[in-house]
Short mmCIF file of C-alpha atoms in Angstrom, two decimals:
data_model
loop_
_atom_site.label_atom_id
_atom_site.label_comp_id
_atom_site.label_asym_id
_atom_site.label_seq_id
_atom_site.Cartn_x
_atom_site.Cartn_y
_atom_site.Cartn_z
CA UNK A 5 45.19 -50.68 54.24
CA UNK A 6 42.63 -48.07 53.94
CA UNK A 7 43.38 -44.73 55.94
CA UNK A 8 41.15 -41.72 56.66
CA UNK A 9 42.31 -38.13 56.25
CA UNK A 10 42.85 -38.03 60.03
CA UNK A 11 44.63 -41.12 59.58
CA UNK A 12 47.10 -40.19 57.37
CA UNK A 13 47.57 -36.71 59.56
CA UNK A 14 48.16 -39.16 62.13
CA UNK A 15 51.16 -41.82 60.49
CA UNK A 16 52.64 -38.61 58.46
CA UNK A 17 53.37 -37.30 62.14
CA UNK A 18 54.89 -40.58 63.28
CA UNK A 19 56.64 -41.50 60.25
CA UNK A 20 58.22 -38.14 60.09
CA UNK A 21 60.14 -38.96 64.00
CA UNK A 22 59.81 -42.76 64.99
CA UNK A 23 59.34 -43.74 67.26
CA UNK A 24 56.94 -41.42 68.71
CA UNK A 25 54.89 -40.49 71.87
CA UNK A 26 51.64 -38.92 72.14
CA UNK A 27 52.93 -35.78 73.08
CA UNK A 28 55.29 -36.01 69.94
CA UNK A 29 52.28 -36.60 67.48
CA UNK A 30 50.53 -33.99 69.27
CA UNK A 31 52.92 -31.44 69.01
CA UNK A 32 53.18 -32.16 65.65
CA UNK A 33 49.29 -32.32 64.46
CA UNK A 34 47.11 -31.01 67.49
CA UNK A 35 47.16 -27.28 66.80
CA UNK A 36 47.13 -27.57 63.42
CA UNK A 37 43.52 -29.70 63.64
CA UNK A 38 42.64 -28.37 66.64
CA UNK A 39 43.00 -31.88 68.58
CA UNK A 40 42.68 -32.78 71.73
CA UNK A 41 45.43 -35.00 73.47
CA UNK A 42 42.67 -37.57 74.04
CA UNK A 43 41.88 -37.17 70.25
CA UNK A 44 45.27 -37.85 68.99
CA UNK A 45 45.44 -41.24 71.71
CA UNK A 46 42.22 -42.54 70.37
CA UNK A 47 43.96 -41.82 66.73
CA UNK A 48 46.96 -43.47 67.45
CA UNK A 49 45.00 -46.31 69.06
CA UNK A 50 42.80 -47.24 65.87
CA UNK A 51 45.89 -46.95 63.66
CA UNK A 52 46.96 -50.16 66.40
CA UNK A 53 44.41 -51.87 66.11
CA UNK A 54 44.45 -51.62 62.63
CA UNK A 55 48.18 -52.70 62.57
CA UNK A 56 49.16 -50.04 60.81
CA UNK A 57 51.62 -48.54 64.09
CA UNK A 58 53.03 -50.55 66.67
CA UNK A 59 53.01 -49.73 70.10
CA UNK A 60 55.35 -50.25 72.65
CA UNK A 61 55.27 -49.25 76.62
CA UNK A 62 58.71 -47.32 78.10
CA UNK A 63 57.74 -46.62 81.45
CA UNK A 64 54.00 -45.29 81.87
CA UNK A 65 54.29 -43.88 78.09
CA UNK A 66 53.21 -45.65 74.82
CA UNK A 67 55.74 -45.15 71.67
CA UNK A 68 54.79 -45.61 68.40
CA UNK A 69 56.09 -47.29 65.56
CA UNK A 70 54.92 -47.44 61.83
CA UNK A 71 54.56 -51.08 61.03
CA UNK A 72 53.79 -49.95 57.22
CA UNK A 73 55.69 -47.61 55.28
CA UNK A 74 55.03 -44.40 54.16
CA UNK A 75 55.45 -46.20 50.01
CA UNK A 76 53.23 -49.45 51.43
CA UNK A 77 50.41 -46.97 52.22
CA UNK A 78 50.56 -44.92 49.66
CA UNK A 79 50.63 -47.87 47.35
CA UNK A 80 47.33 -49.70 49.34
CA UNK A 81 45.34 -45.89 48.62
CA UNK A 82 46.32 -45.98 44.98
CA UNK A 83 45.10 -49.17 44.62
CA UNK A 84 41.90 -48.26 46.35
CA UNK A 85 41.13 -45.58 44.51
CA UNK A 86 41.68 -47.69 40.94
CA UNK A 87 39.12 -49.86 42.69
CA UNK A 88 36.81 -48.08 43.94
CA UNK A 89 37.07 -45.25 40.98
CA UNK A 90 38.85 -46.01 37.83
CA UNK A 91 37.25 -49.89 37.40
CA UNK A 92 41.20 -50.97 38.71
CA UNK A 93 42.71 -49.96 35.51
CA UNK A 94 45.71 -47.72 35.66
CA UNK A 95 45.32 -46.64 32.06
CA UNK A 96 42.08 -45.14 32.92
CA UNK A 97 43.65 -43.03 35.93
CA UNK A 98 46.87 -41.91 33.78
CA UNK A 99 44.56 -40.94 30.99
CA UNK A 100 42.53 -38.95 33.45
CA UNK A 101 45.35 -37.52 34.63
CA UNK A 102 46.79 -36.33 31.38
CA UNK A 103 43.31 -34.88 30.08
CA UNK A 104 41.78 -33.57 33.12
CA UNK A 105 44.60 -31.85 35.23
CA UNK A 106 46.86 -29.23 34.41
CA UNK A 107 50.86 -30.72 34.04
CA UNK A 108 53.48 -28.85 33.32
CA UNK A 109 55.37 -29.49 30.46
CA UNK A 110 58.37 -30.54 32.41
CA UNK A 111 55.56 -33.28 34.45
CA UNK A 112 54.42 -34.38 30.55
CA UNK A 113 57.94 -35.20 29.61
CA UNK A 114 58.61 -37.46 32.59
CA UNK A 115 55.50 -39.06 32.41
CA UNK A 116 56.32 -39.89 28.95
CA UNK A 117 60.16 -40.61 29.15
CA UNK A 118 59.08 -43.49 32.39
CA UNK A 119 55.91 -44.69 30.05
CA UNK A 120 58.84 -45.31 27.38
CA UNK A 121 60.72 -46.63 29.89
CA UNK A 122 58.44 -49.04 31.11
CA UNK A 123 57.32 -49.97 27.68
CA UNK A 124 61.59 -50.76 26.64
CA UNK A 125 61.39 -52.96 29.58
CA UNK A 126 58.05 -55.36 28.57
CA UNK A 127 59.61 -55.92 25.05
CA UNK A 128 61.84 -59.04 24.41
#
């Protein structure tokens, strides 16, 4: 599932206190972006229809539910991005990764040690 910015604003709010109301999400996201309550519905809506929340009536109110987690999303945009720009390998991304940003030497070492790790696991 492939989630805008505004999106992800959006489920972060409702995954952090589910189930959730407008109001709820709105407290949580509408000063900070400077949204309108009508904004956050519309948001909230096209995350619906897109099946990644669940709504629910109580009342005259709609609650929302995540129907994805926070590790199923995050796992659809990784895959994505691969996609879209790495060619789908992973070895391209990590070695991007390594070269291009700045880890710490702590962030090095546990990269390696679960490379290992995974590589102690594929042998017989």
């Amino acid at each position: 599932m492939n989630l805008s910015e505004a999106e992800w604003t959006v489920m972060n709010a409702v995954w952090s206190k589910a189930p959730a109301s407008v109001r709820d999400v709105q407290d949580r996201v509408g000063a900070e972006r400077g949204w309108a309550h009508t904004t956050v519905k519309t948001m909230l809506d096209r995350l619906v229809a897109k099946g990644a929340l669940r709504e629910k009536k109580r009342a005259n109110a709609s609650i929302y539910e995540p129907r994805i987690s926070r590790e199923e999303a995050r796992t659809s945009a990784l895959r994505a991005l691969l996609t879209r720009s790495f060619d789908g390998s992973f070895g391209s991304l990590v070695h991007h990764i390594v070269s291009e940003e700045r880890l710490s030497k702590k962030e090095r070492e546990r990269l390696a040690r679960q490379l290992g790790d995974d590589d102690a696991e594929e042998r017989p």
